[in-house]
mmCIF file of C-alpha atoms in Angstrom:
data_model
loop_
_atom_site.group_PDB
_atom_site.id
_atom_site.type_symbol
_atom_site.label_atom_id
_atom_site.label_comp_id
_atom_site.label_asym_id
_atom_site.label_seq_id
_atom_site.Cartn_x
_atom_site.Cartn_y
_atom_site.Cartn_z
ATOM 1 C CA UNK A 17 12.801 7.665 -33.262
ATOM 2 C CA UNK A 18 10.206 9.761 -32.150
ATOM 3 C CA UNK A 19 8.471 6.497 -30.858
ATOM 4 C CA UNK A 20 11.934 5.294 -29.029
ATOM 5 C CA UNK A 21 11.502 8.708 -26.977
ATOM 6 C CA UNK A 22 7.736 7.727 -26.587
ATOM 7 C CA UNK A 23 8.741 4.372 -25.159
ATOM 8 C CA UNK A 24 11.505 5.817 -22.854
ATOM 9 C CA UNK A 25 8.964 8.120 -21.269
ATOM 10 C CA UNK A 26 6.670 5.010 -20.438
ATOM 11 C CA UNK A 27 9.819 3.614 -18.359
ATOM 12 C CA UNK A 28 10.754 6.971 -16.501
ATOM 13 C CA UNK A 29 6.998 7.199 -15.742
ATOM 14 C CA UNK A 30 6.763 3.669 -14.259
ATOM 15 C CA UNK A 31 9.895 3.961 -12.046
ATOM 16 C CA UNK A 32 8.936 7.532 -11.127
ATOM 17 C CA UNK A 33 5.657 5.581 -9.651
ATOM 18 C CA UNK A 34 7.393 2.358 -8.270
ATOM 19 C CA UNK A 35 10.054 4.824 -6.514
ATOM 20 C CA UNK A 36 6.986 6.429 -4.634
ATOM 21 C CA UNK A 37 5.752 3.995 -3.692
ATOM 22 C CA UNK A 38 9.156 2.389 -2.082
ATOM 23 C CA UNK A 39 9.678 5.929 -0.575
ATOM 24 C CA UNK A 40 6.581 5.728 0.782
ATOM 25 C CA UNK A 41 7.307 2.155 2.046
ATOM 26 C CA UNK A 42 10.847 3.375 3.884
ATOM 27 C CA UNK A 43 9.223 6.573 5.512
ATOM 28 C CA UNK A 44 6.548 4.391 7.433
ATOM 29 C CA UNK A 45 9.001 0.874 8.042
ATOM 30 C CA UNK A 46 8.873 2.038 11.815
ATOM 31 C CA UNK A 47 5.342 2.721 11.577
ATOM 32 C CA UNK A 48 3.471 0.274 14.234
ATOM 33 C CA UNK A 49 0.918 -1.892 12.230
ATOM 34 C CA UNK A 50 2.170 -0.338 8.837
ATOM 35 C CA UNK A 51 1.599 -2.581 5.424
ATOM 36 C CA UNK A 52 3.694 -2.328 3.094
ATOM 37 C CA UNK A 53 2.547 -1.508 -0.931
ATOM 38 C CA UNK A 54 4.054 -2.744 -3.840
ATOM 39 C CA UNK A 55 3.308 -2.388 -7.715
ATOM 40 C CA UNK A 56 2.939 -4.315 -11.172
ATOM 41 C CA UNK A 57 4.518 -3.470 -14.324
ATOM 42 C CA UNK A 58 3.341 -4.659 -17.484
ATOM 43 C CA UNK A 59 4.221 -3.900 -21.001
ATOM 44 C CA UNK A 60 1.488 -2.366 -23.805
ATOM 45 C CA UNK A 61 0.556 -5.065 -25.926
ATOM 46 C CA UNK A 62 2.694 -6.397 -28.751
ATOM 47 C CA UNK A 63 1.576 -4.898 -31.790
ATOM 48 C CA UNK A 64 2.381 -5.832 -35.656
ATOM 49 C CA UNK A 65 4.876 -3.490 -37.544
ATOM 50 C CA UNK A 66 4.088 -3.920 -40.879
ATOM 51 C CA UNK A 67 6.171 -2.370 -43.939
ATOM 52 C CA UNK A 68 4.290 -0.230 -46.258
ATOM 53 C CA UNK A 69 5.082 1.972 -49.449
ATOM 54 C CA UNK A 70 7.930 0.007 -50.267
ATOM 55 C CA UNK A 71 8.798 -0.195 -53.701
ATOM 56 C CA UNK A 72 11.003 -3.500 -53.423
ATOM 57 C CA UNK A 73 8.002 -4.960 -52.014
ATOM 58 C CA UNK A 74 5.706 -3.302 -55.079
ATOM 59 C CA UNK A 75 4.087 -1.665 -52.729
ATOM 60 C CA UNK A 76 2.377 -4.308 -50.872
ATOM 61 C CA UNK A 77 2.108 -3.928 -47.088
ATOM 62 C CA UNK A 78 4.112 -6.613 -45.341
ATOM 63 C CA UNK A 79 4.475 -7.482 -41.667
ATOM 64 C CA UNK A 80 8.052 -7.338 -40.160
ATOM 65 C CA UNK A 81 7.201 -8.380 -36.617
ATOM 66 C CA UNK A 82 6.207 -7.268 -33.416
ATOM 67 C CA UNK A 83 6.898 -4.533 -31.419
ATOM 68 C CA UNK A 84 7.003 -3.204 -27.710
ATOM 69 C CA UNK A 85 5.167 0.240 -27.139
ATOM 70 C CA UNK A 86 6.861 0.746 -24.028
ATOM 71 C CA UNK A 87 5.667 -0.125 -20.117
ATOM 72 C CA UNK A 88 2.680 0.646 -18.699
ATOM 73 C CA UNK A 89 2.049 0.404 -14.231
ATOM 74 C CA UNK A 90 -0.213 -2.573 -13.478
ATOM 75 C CA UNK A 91 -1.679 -2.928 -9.761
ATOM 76 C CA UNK A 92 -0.657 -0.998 -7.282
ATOM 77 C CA UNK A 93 -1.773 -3.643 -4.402
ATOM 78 C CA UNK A 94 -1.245 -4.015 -0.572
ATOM 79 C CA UNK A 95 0.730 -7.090 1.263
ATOM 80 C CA UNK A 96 -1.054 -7.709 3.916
ATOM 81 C CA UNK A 97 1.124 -9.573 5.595
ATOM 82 C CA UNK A 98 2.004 -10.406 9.672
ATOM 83 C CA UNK A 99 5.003 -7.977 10.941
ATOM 84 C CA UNK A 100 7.067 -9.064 14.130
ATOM 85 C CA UNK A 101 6.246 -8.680 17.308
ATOM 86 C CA UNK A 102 7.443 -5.848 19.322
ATOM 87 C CA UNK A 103 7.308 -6.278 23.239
ATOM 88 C CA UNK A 104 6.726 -2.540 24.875
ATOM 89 C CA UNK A 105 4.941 -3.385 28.504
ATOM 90 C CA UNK A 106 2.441 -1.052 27.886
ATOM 91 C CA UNK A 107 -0.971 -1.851 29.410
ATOM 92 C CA UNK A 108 -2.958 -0.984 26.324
ATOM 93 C CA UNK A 109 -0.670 -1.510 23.490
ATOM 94 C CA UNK A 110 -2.347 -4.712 21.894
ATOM 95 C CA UNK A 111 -0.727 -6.577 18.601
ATOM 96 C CA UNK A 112 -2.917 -9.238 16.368
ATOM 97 C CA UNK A 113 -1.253 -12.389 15.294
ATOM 98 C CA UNK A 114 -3.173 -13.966 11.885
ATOM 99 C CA UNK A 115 -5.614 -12.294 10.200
ATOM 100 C CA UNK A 116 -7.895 -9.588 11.325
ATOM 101 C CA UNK A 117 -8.300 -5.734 11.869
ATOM 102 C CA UNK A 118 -8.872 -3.394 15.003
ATOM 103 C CA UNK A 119 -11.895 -1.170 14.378
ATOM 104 C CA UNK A 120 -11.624 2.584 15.552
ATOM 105 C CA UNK A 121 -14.571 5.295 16.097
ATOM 106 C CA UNK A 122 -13.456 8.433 13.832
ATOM 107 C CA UNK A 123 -15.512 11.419 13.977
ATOM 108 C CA UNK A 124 -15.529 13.988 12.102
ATOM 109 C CA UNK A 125 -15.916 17.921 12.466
ATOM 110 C CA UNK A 126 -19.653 17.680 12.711
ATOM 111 C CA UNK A 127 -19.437 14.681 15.460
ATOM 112 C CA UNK A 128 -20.421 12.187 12.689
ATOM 113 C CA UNK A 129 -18.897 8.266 13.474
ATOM 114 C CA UNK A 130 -17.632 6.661 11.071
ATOM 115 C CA UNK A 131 -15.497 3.237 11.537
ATOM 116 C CA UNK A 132 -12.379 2.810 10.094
ATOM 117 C CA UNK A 133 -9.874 -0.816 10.232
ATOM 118 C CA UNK A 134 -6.501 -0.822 11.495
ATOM 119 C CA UNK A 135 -3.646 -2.946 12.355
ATOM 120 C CA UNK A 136 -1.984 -0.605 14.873
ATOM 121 C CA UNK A 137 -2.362 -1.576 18.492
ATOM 122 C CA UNK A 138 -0.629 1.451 20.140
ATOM 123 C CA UNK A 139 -3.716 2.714 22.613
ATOM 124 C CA UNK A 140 -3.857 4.274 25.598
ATOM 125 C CA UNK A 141 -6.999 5.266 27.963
ATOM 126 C CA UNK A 142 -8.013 9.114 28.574
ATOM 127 C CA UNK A 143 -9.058 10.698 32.068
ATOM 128 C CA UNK A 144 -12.615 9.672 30.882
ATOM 129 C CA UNK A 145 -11.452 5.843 30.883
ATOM 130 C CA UNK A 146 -12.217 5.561 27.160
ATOM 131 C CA UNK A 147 -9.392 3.655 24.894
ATOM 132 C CA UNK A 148 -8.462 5.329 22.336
ATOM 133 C CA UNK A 149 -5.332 5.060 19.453
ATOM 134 C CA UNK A 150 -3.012 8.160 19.059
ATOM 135 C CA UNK A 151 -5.525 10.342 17.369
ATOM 136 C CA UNK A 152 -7.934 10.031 19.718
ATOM 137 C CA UNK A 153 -9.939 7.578 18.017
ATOM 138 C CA UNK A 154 -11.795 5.126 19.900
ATOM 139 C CA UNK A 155 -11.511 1.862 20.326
ATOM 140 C CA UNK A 156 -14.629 -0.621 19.138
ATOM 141 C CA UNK A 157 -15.594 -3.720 21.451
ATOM 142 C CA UNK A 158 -18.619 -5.831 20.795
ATOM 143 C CA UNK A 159 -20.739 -3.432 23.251
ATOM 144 C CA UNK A 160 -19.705 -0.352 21.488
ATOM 145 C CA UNK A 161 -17.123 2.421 22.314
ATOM 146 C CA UNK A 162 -14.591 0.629 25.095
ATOM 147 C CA UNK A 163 -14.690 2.106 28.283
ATOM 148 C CA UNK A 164 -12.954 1.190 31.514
ATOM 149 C CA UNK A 165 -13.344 2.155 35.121
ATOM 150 C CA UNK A 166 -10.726 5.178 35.516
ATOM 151 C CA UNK A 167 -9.345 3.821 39.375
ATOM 152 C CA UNK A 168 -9.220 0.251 38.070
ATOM 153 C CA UNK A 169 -5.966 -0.749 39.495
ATOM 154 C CA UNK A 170 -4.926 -3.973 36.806
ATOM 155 C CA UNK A 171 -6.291 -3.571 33.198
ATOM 156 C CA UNK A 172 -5.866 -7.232 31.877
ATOM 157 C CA UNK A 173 -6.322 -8.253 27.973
ATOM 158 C CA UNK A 174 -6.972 -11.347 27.162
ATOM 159 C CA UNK A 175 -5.788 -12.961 23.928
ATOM 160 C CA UNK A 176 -9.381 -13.780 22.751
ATOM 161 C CA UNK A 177 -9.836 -9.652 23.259
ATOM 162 C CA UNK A 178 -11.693 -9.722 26.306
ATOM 163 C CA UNK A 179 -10.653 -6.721 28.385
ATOM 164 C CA UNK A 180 -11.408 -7.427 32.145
ATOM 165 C CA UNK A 181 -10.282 -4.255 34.572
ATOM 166 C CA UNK A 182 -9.644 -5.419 38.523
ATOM 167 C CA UNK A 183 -10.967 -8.987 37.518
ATOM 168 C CA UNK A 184 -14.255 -7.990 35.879
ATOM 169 C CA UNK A 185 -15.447 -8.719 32.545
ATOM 170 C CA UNK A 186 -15.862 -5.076 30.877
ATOM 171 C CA UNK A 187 -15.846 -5.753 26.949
ATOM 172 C CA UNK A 188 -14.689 -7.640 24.466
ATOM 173 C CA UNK A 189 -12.448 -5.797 21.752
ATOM 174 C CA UNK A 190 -14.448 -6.567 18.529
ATOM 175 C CA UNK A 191 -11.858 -7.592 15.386
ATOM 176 C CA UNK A 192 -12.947 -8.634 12.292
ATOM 177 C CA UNK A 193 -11.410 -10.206 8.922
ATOM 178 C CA UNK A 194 -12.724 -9.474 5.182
ATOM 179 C CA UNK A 195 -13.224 -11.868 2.477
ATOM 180 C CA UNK A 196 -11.793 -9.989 0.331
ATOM 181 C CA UNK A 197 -8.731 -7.241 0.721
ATOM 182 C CA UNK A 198 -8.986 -5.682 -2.112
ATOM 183 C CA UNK A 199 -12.310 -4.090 -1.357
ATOM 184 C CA UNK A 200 -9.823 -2.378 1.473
ATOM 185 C CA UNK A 201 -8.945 1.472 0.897
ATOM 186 C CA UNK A 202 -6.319 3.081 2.611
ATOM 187 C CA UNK A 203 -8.129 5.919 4.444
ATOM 188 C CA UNK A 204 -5.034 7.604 5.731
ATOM 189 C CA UNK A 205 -3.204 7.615 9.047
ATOM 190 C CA UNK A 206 -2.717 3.718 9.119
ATOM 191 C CA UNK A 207 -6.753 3.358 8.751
ATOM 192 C CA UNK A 208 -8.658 1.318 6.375
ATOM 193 C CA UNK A 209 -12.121 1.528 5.166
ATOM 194 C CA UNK A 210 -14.459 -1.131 3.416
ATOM 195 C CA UNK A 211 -15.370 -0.221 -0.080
ATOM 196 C CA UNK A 212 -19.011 -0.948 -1.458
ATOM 197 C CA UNK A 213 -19.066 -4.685 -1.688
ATOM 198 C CA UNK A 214 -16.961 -5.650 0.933
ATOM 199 C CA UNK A 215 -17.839 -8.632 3.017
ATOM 200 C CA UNK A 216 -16.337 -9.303 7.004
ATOM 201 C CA UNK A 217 -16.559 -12.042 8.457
ATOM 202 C CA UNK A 218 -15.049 -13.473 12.111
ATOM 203 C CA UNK A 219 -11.382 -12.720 12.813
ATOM 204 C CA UNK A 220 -9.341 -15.985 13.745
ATOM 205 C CA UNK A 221 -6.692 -13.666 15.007
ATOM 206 C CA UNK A 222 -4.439 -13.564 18.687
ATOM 207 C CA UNK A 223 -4.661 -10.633 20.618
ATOM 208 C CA UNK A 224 -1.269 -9.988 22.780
ATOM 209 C CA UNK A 225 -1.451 -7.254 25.462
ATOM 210 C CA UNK A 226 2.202 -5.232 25.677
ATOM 211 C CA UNK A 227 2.796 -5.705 22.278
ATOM 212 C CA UNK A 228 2.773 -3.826 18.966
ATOM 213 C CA UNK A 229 3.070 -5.119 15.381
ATOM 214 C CA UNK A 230 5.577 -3.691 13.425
ATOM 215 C CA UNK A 231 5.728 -3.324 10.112
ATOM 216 C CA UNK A 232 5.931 -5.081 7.283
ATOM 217 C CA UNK A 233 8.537 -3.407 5.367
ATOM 218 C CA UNK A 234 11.776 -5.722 4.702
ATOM 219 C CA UNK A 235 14.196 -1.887 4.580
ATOM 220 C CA UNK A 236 17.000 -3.764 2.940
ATOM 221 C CA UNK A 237 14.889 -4.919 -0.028
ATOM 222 C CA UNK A 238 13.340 -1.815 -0.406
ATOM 223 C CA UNK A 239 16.859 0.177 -0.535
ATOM 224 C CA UNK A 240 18.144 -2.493 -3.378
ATOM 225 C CA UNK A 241 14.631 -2.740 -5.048
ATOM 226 C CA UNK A 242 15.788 1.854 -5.008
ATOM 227 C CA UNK A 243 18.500 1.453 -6.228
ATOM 228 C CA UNK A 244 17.916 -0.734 -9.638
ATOM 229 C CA UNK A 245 14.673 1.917 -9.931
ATOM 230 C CA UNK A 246 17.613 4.575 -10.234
ATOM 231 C CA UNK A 247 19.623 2.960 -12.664
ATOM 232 C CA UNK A 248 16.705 2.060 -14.247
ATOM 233 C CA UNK A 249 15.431 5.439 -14.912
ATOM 234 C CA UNK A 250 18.754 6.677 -15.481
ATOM 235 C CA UNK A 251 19.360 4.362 -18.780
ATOM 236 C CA UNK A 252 16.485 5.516 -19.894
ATOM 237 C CA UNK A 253 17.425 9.236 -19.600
ATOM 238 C CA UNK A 254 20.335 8.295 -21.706
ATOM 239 C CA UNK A 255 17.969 6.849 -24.597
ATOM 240 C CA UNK A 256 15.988 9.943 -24.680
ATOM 241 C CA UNK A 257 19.394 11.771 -25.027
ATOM 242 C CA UNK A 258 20.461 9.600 -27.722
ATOM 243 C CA UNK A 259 17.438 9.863 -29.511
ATOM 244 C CA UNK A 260 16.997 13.656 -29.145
ATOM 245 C CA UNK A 261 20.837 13.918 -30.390
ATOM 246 C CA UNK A 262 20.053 12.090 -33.565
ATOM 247 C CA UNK A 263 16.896 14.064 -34.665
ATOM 248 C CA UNK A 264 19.021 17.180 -33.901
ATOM 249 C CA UNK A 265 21.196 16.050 -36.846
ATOM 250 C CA UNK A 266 18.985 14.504 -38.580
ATOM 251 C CA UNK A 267 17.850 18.329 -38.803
ATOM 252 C CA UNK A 268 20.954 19.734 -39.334
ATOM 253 C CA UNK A 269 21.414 17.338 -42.267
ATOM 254 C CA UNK A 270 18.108 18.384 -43.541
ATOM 255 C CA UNK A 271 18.875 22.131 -43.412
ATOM 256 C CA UNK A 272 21.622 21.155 -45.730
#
């Protein structure tokens, strides 16, 4: 019994997790550039039940089969994959199409640079002329920190990343592609960095001015994915009832 309410847990715990995650997944589905996470489940291995101090058996130990010790969460992992386009007319809003990352300037408190990867193209340019995302983070072309002219009357993008203002060649936005994702950390507000280990290498990927990506959240899977999470954890509220029922007689008979 007491290993029933042990194995219950193990499922309550996992869709606790997995309904995090989705939660997590709905609050940012209109977040530009946003990719979605999703997790593995596994169960504990099988192990062998075997029968022991049995007097019908004269007391040999015998195994009875294989049992399940419950669930266990496997990988939480990220799906990288391309969201729609969203058409906004907005001079510096810039999507990617394939496979490839903006990189962003982020300083921190002491003026330290650091660069961070990110997906979402929503930029605009300060009085100073400097592109920058909504934070204020820069924007990284192949000459360093992007900077155009601050009276440039037409700010063109092409879809190689070249960013020409009035006509003129100023930069190139610099985008980049990893051999391997799963040396990606989420940093936090929509930002990646590269783990130890990590390898880039050239970015394929279209660049489309007066666009944003959207997400990559499908919002009706993740609200039926919810909802067998709930009755999920719910049956197995009602086998840790059970269970906690019967050893509460099981003492009562005892007592007797």
């Amino acid at each position: 019994m007491v290993r029933g309410l042990y194995t219950a847990w193990t499922g309550m715990a996992n869709e606790q997790k997995r309904l995090d995650i989705i939660s997590n997944n709905l609050a940012n589905a209109a977040t530009v550039g946003y990719k979605q996470d999703n997790v593995t489940s596994q169960s504990f291995d099988d192990v062998l039940t075997i029968k022991i101090k049995d007097a019908s058996e004269l007391f040999h130990e015998r195994p009875i089969g294989k049992m399940k010790l419950g669930v266990k969460l496997g990988e939480v992992y990220t799906d990288f994959g391309q969201g729609s386009l969203r058409e906004t007319s907005n001079t510096f809003d810039v999507a990617l199409e394939g496979k490839g990352f903006f990189q962003v300037s982020v300083a921190d408190k002491n003026g330290n640079e650091q660069t961070f990867y990110t997906r979402d193209g929503s930029f605009t340019m300060t009085h100073e002329g400097n592109i920058v995302d909504m934070n204020g983070n820069k924007l990284i072309g192949e000459g360093g920190n992007i900077s155009v002219p601050v009276d440039a009357s037409d700010i063109v993008i092409d879809t190689d990343g070249s960013v020409f203002a009035d006509g003129v060649l100023v930069d190139k936005i610099l985008i980049t592609d990893f051999e391997d994702y799963n040396y990606l950390k989420k940093y936090g507000e929509n930002m990646y960095s590269l783990v130890e280990g990590g390898t880039q290498i050239p970015s394929e990927a279209s660049v489309h001015q007066g666009f944003t990506e959207q997400s990559n959240v499908n919002v009706v899977a993740e609200m039926v994915d919810m909802i067998a999470i709930t009755r999920a954890y719910e049956a197995n509220q009602k086998v840790i009832q059970t269970v906690d029922n019967t050893l509460e007689q099981a003492a009562s008979v005892g007592k007797v």
